[in-house]
C-alpha positions as semicolon CSV with decimal commas, in nm:
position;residue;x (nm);y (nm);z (nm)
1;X;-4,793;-0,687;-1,875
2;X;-4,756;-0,507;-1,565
3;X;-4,850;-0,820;-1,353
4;X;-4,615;-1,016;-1,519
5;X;-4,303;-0,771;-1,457
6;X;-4,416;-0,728;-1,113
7;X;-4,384;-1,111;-1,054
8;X;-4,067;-1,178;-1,232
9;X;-3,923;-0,870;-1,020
10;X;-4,074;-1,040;-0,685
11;X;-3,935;-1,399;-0,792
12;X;-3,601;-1,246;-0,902
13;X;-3,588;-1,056;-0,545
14;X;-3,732;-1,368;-0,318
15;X;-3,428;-1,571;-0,511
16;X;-3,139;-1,326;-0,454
17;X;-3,251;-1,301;-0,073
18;X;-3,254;-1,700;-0,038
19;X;-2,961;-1,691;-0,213
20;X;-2,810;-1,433;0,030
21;X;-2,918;-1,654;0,353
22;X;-2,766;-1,967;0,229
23;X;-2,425;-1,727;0,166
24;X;-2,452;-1,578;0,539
25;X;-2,535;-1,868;0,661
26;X;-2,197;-2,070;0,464
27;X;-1,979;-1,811;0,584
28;X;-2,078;-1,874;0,963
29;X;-2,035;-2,228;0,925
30;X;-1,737;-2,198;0,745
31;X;-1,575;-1,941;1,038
32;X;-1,690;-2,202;1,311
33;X;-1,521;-2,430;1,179
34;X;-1,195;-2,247;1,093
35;X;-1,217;-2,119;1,522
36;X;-1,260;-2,517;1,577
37;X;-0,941;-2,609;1,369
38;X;-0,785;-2,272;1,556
39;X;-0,899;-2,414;1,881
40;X;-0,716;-2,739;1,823
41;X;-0,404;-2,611;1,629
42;X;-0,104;-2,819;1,632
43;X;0,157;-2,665;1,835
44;X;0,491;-2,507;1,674
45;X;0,702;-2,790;1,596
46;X;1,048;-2,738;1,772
47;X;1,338;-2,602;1,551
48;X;1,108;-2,402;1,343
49;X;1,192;-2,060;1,131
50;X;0,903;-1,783;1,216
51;X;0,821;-1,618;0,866
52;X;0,779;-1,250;0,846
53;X;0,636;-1,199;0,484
54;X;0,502;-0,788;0,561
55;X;0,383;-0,702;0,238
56;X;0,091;-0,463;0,152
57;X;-0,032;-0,241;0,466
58;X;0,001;-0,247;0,801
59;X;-0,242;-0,173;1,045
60;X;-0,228;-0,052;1,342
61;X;-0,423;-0,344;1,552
62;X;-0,557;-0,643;1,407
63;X;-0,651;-1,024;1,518
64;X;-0,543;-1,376;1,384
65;X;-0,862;-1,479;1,214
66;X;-0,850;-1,870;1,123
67;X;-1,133;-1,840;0,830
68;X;-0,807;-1,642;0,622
69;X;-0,602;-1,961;0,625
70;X;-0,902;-2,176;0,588
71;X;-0,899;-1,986;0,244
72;X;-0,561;-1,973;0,159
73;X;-0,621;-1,576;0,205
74;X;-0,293;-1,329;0,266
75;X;-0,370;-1,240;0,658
76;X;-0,411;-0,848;0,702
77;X;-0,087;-0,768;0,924
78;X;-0,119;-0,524;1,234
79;X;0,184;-0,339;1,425
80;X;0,046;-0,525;1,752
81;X;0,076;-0,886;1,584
82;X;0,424;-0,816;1,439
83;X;0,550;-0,663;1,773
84;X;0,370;-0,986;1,983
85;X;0,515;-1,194;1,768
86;X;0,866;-1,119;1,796
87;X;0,855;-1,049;2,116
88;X;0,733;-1,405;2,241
89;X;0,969;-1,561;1,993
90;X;1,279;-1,436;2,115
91;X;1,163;-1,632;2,452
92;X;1,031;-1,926;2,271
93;X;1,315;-2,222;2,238
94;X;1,089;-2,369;1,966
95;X;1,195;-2,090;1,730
96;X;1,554;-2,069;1,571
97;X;1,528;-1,763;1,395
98;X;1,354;-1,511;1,231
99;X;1,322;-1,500;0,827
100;X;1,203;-1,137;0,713
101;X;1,043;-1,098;0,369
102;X;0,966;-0,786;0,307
103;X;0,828;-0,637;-0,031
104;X;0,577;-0,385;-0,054
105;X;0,541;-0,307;0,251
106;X;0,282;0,008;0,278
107;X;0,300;0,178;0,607
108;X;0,459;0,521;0,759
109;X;0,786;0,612;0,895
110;X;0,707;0,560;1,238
111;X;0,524;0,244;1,228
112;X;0,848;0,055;0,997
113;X;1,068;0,224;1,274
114;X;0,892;0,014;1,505
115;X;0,870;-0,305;1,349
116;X;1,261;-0,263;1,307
117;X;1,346;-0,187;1,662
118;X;1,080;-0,503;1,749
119;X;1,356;-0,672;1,506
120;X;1,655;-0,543;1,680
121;X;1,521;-0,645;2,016
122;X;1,439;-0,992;1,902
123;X;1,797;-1,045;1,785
124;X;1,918;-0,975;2,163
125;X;1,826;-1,288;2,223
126;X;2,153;-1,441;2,015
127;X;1,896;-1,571;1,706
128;X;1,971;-1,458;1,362
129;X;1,741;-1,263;1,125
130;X;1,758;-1,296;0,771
131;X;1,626;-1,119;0,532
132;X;1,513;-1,170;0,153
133;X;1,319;-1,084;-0,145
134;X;1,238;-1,232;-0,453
135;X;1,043;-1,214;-0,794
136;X;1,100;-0,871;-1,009
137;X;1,027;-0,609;-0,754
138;X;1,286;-0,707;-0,503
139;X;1,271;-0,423;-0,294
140;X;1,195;-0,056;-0,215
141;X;1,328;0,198;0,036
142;X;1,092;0,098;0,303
143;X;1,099;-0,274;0,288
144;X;1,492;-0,227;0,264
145;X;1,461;0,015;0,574
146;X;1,331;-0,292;0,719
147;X;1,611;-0,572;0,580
148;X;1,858;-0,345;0,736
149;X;1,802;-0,512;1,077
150;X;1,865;-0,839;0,983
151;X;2,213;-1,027;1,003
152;X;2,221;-1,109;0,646
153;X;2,032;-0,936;0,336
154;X;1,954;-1,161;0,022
155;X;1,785;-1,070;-0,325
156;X;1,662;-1,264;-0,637
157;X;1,932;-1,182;-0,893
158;X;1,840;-0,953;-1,190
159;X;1,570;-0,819;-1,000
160;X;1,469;-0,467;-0,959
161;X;1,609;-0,253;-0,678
162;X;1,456;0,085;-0,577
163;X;1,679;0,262;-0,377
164;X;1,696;0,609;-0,527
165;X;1,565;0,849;-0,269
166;X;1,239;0,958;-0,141
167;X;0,942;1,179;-0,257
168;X;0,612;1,287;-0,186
169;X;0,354;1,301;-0,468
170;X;-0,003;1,561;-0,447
171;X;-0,303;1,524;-0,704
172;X;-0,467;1,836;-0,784
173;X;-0,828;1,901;-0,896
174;X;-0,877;2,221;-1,020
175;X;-0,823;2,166;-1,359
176;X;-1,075;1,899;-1,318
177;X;-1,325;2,162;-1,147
178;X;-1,248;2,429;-1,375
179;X;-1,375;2,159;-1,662
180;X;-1,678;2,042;-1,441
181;X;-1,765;2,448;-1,393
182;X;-1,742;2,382;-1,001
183;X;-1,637;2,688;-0,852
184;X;-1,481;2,658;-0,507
185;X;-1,469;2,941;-0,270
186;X;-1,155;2,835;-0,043
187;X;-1,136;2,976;0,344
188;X;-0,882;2,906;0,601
189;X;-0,682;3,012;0,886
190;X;-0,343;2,890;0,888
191;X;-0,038;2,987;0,611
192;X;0,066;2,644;0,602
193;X;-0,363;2,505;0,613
194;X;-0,271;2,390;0,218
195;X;-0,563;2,122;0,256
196;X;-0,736;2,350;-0,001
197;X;-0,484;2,361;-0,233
198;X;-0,583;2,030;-0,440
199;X;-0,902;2,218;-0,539
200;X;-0,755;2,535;-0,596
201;X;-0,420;2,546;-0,747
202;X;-0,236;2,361;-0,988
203;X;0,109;2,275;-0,756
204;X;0,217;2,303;-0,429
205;X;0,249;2,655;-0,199
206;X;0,603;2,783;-0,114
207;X;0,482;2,686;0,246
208;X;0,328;2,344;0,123
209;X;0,641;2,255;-0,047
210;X;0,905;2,397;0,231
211;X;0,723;2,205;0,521
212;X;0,686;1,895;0,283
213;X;1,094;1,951;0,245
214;X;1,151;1,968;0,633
215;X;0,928;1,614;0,642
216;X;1,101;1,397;0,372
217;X;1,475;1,555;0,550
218;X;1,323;1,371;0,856
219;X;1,257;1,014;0,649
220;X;1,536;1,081;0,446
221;X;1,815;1,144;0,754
222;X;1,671;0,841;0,921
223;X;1,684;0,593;0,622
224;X;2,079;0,694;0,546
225;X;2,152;0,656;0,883
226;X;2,032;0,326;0,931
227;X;2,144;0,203;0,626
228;X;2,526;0,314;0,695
229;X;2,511;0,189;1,036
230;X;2,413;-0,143;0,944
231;X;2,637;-0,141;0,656
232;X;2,929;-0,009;0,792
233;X;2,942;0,307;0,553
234;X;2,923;0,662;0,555
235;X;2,606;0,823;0,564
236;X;2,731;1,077;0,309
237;X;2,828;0,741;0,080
238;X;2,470;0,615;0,114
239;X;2,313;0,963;0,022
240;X;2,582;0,949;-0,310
241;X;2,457;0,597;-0,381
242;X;2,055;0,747;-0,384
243;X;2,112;1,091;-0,563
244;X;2,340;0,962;-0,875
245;X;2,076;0,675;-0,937
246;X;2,286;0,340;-0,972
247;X;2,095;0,126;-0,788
248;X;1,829;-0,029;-0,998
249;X;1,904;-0,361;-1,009
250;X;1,971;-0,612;-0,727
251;X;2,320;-0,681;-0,926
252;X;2,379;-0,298;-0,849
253;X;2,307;-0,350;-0,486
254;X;2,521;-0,626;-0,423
255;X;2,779;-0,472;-0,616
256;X;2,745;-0,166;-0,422
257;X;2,730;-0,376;-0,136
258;X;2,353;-0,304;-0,007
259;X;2,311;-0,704;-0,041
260;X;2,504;-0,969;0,149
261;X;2,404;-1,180;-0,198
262;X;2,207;-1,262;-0,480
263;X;2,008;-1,554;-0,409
264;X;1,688;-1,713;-0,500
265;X;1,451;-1,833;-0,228
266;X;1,526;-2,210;-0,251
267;X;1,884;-2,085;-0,178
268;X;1,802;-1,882;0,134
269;X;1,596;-2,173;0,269
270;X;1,868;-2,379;0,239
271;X;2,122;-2,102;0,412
272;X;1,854;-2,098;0,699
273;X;1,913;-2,438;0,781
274;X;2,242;-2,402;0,936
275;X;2,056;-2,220;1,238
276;X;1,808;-2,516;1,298
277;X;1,870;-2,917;1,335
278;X;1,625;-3,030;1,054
279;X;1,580;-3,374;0,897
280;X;1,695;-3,207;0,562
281;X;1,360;-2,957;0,529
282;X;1,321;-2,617;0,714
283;X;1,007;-2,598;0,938
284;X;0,882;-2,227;0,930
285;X;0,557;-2,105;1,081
286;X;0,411;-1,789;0,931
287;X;0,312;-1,461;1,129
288;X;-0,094;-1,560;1,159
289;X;0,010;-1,929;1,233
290;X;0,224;-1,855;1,542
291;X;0,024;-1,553;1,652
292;X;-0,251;-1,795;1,721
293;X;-0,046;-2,099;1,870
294;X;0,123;-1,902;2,116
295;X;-0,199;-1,656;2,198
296;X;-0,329;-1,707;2,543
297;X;-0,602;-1,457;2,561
298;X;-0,633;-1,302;2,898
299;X;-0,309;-1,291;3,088
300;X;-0,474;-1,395;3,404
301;X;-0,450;-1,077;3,534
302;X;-0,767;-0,878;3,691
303;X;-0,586;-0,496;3,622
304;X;-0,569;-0,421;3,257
305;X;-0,431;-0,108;3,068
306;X;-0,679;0,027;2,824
307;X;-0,581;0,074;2,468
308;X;-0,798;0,257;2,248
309;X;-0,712;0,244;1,824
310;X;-0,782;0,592;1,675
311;X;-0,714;0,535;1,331
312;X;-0,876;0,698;1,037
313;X;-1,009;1,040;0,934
314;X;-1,242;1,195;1,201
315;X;-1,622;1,208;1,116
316;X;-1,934;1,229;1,332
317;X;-2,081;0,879;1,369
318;X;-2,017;0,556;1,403
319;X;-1,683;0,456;1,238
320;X;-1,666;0,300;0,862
321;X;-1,340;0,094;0,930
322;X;-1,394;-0,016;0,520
323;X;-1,321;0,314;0,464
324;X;-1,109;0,410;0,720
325;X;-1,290;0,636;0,922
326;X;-1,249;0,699;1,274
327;X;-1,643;0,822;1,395
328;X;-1,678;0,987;1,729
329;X;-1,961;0,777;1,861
330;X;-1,773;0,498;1,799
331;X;-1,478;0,665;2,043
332;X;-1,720;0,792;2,267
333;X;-1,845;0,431;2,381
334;X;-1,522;0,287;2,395
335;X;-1,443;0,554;2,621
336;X;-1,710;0,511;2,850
337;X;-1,656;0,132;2,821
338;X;-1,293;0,245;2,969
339;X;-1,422;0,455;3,201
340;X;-1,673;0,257;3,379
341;X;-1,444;-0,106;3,385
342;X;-1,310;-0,088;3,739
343;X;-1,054;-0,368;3,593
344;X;-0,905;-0,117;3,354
345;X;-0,640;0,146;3,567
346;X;-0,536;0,329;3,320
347;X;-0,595;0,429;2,948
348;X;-0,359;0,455;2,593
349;X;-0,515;0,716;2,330
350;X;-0,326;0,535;1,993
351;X;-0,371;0,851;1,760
352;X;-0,338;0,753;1,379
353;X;-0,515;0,995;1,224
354;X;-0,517;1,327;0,994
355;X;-0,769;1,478;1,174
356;X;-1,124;1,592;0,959
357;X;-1,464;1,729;1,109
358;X;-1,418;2,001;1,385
359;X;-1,727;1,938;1,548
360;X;-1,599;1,531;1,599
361;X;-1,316;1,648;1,708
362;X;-1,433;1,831;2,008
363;X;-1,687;1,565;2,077
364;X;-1,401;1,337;2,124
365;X;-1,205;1,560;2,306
366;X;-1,437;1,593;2,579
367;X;-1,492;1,198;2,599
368;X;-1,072;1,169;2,629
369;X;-1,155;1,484;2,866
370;X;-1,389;1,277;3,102
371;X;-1,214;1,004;3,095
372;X;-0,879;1,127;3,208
373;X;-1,046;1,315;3,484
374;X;-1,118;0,957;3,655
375;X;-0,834;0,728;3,515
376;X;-0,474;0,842;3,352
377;X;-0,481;0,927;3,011
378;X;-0,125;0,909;2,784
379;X;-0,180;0,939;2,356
380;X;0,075;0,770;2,193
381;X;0,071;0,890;1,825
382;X;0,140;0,668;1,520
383;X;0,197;0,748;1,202
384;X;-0,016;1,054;1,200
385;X;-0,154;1,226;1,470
386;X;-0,208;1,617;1,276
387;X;-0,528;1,877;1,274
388;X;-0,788;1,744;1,429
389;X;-0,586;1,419;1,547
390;X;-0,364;1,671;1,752
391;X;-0,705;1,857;1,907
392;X;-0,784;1,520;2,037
393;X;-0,437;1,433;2,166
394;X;-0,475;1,751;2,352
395;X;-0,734;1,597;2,621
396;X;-0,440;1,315;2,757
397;X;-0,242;1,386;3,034
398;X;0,104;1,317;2,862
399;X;0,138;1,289;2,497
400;X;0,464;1,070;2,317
401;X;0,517;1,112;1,953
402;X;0,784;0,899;1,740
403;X;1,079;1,136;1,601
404;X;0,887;1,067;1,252
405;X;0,528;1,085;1,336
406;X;0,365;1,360;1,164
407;X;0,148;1,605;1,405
408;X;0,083;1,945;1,476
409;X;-0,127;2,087;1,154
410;X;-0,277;2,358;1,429
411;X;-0,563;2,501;1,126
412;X;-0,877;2,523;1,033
413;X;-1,030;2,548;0,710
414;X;-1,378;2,558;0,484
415;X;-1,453;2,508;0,140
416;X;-1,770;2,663;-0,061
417;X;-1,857;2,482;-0,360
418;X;-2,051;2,652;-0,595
419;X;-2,224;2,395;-0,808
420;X;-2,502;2,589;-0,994
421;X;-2,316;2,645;-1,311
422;X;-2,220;2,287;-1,360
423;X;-2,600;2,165;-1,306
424;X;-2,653;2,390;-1,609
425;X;-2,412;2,368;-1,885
426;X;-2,357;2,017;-1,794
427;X;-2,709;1,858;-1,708
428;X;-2,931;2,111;-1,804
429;X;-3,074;2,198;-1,477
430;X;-3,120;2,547;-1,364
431;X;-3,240;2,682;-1,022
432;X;-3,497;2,904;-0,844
433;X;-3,553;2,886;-0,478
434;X;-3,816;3,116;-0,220
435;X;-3,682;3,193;0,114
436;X;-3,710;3,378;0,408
437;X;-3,373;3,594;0,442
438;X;-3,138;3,672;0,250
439;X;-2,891;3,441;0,394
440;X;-3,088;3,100;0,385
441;X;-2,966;2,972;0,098
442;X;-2,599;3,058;0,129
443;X;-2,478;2,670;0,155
444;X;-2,780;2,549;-0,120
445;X;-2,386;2,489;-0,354
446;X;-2,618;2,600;-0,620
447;X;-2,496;3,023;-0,660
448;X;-2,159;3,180;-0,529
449;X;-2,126;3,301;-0,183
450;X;-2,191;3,651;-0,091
451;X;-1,935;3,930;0,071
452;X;-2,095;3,915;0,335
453;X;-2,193;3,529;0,367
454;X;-1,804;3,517;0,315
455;X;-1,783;3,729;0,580
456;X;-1,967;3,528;0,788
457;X;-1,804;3,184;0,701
458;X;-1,468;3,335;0,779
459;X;-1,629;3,437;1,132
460;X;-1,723;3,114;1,234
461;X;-1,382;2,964;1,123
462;X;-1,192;3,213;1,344
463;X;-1,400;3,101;1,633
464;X;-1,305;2,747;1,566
465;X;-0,954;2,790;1,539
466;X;-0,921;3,027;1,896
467;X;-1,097;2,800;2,026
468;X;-0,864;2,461;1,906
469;X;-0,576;2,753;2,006
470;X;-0,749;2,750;2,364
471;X;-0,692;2,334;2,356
472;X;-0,405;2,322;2,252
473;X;-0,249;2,598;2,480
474;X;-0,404;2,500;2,822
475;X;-0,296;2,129;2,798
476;X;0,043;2,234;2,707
477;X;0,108;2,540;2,966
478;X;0,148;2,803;2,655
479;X;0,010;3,125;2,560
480;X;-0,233;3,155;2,294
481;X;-0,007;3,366;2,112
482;X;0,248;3,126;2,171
483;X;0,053;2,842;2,005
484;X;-0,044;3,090;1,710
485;X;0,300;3,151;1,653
486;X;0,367;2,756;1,580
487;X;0,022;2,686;1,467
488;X;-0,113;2,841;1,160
489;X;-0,148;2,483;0,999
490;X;0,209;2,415;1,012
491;X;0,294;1,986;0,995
492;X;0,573;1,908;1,251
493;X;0,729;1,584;1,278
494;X;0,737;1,424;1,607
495;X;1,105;1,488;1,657
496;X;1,061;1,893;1,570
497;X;0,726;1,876;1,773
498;X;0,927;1,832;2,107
499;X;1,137;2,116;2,009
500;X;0,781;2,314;1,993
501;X;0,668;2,253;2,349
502;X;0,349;2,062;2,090
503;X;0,476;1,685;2,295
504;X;0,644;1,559;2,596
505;X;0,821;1,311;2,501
506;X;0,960;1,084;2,206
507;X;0,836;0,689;2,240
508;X;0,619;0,459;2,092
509;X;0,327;0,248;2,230
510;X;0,491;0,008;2,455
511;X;0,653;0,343;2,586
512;X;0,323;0,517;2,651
513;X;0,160;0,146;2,839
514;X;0,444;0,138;3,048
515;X;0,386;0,537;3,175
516;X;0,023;0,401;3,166
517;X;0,097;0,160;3,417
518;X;0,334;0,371;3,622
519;X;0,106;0,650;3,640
520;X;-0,174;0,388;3,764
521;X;0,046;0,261;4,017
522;X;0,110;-0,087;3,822
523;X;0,396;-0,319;3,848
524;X;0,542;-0,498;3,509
525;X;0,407;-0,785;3,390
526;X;0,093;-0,721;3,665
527;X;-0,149;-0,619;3,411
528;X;-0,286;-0,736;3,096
529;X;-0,357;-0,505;2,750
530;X;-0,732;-0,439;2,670
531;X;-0,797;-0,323;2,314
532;X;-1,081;-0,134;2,150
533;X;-1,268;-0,150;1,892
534;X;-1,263;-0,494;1,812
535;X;-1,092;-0,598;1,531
536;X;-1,295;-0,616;1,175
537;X;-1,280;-1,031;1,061
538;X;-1,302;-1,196;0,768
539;X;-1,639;-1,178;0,725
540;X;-1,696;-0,832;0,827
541;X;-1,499;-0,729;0,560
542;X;-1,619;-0,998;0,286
543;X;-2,005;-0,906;0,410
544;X;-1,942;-0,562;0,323
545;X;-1,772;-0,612;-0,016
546;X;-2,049;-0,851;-0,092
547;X;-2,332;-0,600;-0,022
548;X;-2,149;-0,375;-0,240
549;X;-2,169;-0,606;-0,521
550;X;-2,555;-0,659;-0,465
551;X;-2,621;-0,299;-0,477
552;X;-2,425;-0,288;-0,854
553;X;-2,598;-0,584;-0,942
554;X;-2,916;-0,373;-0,983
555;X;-2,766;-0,069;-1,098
556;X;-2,778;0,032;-1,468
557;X;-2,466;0,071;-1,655
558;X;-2,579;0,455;-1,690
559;X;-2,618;0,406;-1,263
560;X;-2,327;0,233;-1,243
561;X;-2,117;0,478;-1,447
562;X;-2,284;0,807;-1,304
563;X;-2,163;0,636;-0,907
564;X;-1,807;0,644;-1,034
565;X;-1,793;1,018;-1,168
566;X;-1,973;1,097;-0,866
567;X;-1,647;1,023;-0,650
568;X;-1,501;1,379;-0,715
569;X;-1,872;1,488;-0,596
570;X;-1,900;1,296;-0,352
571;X;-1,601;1,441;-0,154
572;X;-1,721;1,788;-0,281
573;X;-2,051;1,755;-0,044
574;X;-1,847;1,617;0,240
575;X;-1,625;1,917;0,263
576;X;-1,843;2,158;0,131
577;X;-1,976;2,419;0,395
578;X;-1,786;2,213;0,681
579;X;-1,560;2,341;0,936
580;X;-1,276;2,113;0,879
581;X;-0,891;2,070;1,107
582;X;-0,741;1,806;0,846
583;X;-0,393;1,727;0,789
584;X;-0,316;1,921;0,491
585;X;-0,332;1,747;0,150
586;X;-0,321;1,383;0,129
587;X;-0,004;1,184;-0,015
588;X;-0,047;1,011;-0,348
589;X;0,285;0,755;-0,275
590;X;0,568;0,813;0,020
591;X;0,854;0,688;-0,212
């Protein structure tokens, strides 16, 4: 019997890996041959309508890969492309104008401020923007933040219309640990380090919630302003229209004149035609479709600026861009790649990240460190550049922040998680353990810590967070007690971080390459942009996904059900016993 299970389980395994070659090997066939149909792409016909559909997220960098229009497949959209885009199309006499669709669009304050001004800027150029929505969920604040650019604003009638203020929303766990008998010992330095507070209390801190206040007045102040200067209304009229709730509907919108009218796609094509000399259809090219018609690679130029993509929470490693992690090997050698290409004059630190491990953070400090010793450094923060992000910023030369970005976070914390009583009352498993000291089990997370383990913990916390005061005060000229006094975990947004002495200056990332280049000694338009990492593709993501699905292919549904209660676990472990400087809680929805 055994023989025969042993070759039905080698047959099985020989099939699934033959079947996995021919798979591989369809997906590299299939991506040659969506680069050879790239490579010969039919240029943009001449009177043509560039589509902006921005749903979903944003990202901050991100390449035109064929293989997702070979499929049919929504292209991921990056900051870069949109910004490219619009930029060369304002130049471009094929293109008329400039339809926006945006609904669902998933990104921060800073990067939508962005795209918008990349909107405004295109419109110098005496084309028209138009802007429009349709099926049930017309719009919500951010994709109308957006719309608010263009010359004219259209909406599916009947539709729904979310304009009724902003708000931040914060799971907590402890009820869920209290359940699990997980007992969390919680250690921090910082008033305002809540980063704990999801496994420890119920609701936010009265410094959680007032800093979370000062955050959404920044959002808030900048979405009624826009909105009544592009409307020609007062901002205290827009704030009236959010707090009594009347806009639900698209009809209440146009009504309340938010929308220029209530029309269904077919209808807006047909308004868009008046820009363009058509045969009696509109010719639009999408986002991914002009990105790569128009994209010439290499500028020709031998002196490039350096950009390198920090996005994602900081762990030691290689980063796990499925998962959005930003690992410090991974920074290191595209630092080193920066700093030994005699092309490359200058570098840009893109910062999108809440910060995470300590110990990353200062090994990526001192690669930004050794870089900017040979070649100018300048960070340009995104959406997020907070904790651990900001210790990293602190190793750049000059540092610009958006008015909305969301940095400082100047904190360090540690959790203990005690899981020995769980293991027992849940599982049935008990434990014993032999050791040498007293002290060698104190991270086992199978017994409470100790007074004076505590003790200890709490030691090697304060160490960390003098030391990130250190960082933090000799790249910005302050005292130590200086940066204490605006530290202790507190979240400033970009605009109240220049106030703090924390950055130098408000801009975004075409801001930061041109002090790049100026700082390098580089004329405009004498240099080309060289990013790092590369870009994930298609198939790097699909390959992945796919793996993932192998794996739960053999896994039991016991398996299979035990991996998805292990989740809360799973982020137990990574914190547990860890010197973390991590933006403070994490945001369940912006709106």
């Amino acid at each position: 019997m055994r023989f025969f299970s042993t070759m039905i389980a080698s047959i099985l395994g020989s099939l699934v890996a033959f079947g996995l070659l021919i798979f591989i090997g369809a997906l590299i066939v299939t991506a040659f041959v969506a680069s050879s149909i790239s490579s010969v792409q039919a240029p943009v016909a001449s009177e043509s309508v560039l589509t902006l559909r921005l749903s979903g997220p944003v990202e901050e960098y991100g390449i035109s890969d064929p293989t997702y229009e070979l499929f049919d497949l929504p292209q991921p959209q990056s900051l870069a492309q949109i910004k490219g885009a619009l930029e060369k199309a304002a130049d471009d006499d094929r293109i008329k104008a400039v339809w926006l669709k945006p609904q669902g669009v998933i990104a921060g304050w800073s990067t939508l401020a962005e795209i918008r001004q990349s909107l405004l800027e295109f419109k110098k150029s005496g084309k028209p923007v138009v802007a429009s929505a349709s099926g049930d969920l017309a719009m919500r604040e951010s994709d109308y933040f957006l719309a608010t650019a263009a010359d004219s604003i259209y909406a599916a009638p009947g539709a729904f219309f979310e304009f009724n203020g902003l708000s931040l929303s914060v799971l907590f766990y402890k009820g869920l640990l209290d359940k699990l008998n997980i007992e969390p010992t919680v250690l921090r330095v910082g008033t305002y380090k809540g980063a704990v507070e999801p496994y420890t209390r119920e609701d936010l801190s009265r410094e959680n919630r007032t800093q979370l206040e000062a955050i959404l007045e920044n959002w808030n102040r900048l979405l009624t302003s826009t909105t009544a200067e592009a409307r020609g209304m007062s901002e205290e009229h827009i704030t009236n229209l959010m707090q009594t709730g009347a806009l639900l509907t698209t009809d209440d919108a146009h009504e309340a004149d938010l929308l220029d009218g209530l029309l269904s796609e077919e209808r807006v094509r047909t308004h868009l035609q008046k820009w363009v000399e058509s045969d009696g259809r509109l010719r639009t090219t999408s986002l991914s479709s002009y990105t790569s018609a128009v994209s010439n690679g290499s500028s020709g130029q031998s002196d490039a600026i350096g950009v390198m993509i920090a996005s994602g929470t900081i762990v030691s490693g290689n980063s796990r861009d499925l998962n959005g992690y930003l690992g410090a090997a991974t920074l290191e050698k595209s630092m080193k790649s920066f700093r030994e290409n005699d092309n490359v004059k200058a570098v840009v630190l893109r910062i999108d990240s809440p910060g995470g491990s300590a110990a990353a953070s200062e090994i990526m400090w001192q690669a930004v460190k050794e870089t900017s010793k040979e070649k100018p450094v300048v960070v340009s923060m995104g959406d997020m550049a907070a904790s651990g992000g900001y210790w990293l910023a602190t190793a750049g030369d000059t540092i610009l922040a958006s008015p909305h970005t969301l940095t400082g976070s100047i904190g360090v914390f540690g959790m203990h998680f005690s899981l020995g009583q769980m293991m027992e009352t849940k599982l049935g498993v008990t434990y014993d353990h032999v050791s040498t000291s007293d002290y060698a089990d104190m991270f086992s997370g199978m017994r409470p810590l100790r007074d004076a383990e505590r003790a200890l913990f709490e030691r090697s916390l304060g160490q960390i967070y003098t030391a990130f005061l250190e960082r933090v005060a000799e790249s910005r000229g302050m005292t130590v007690d200086a940066v204490d006094a605006i530290g202790q975990g507190r979240i400033w947004t970009g605009e109240a971080a220049l106030h703090a002495g924390l950055v130098d200056q408000l801009g975004g990332l075409d801001d930061a390459v041109e002090i790049a280049a100026e700082m390098a000694g580089l004329e405009k338009d004498q240099y080309r942009i060289r990013r790092l990492p590369r870009p994930r593709t298609l198939m790097d993501r699909y390959l992945d996904l796919f793996m993932v699905r192998i794996r739960s292919f053999f896994e039991s549904p016991i398996e299979a059900q035990l991996r998805a209660e292990a989740r809360l676990l799973e982020e137990v472990v990574r914190l547990h016993a860890t010197p973390i400087a991590r933006f403070p809680l994490d945001f369940v929805d912006f709106d």
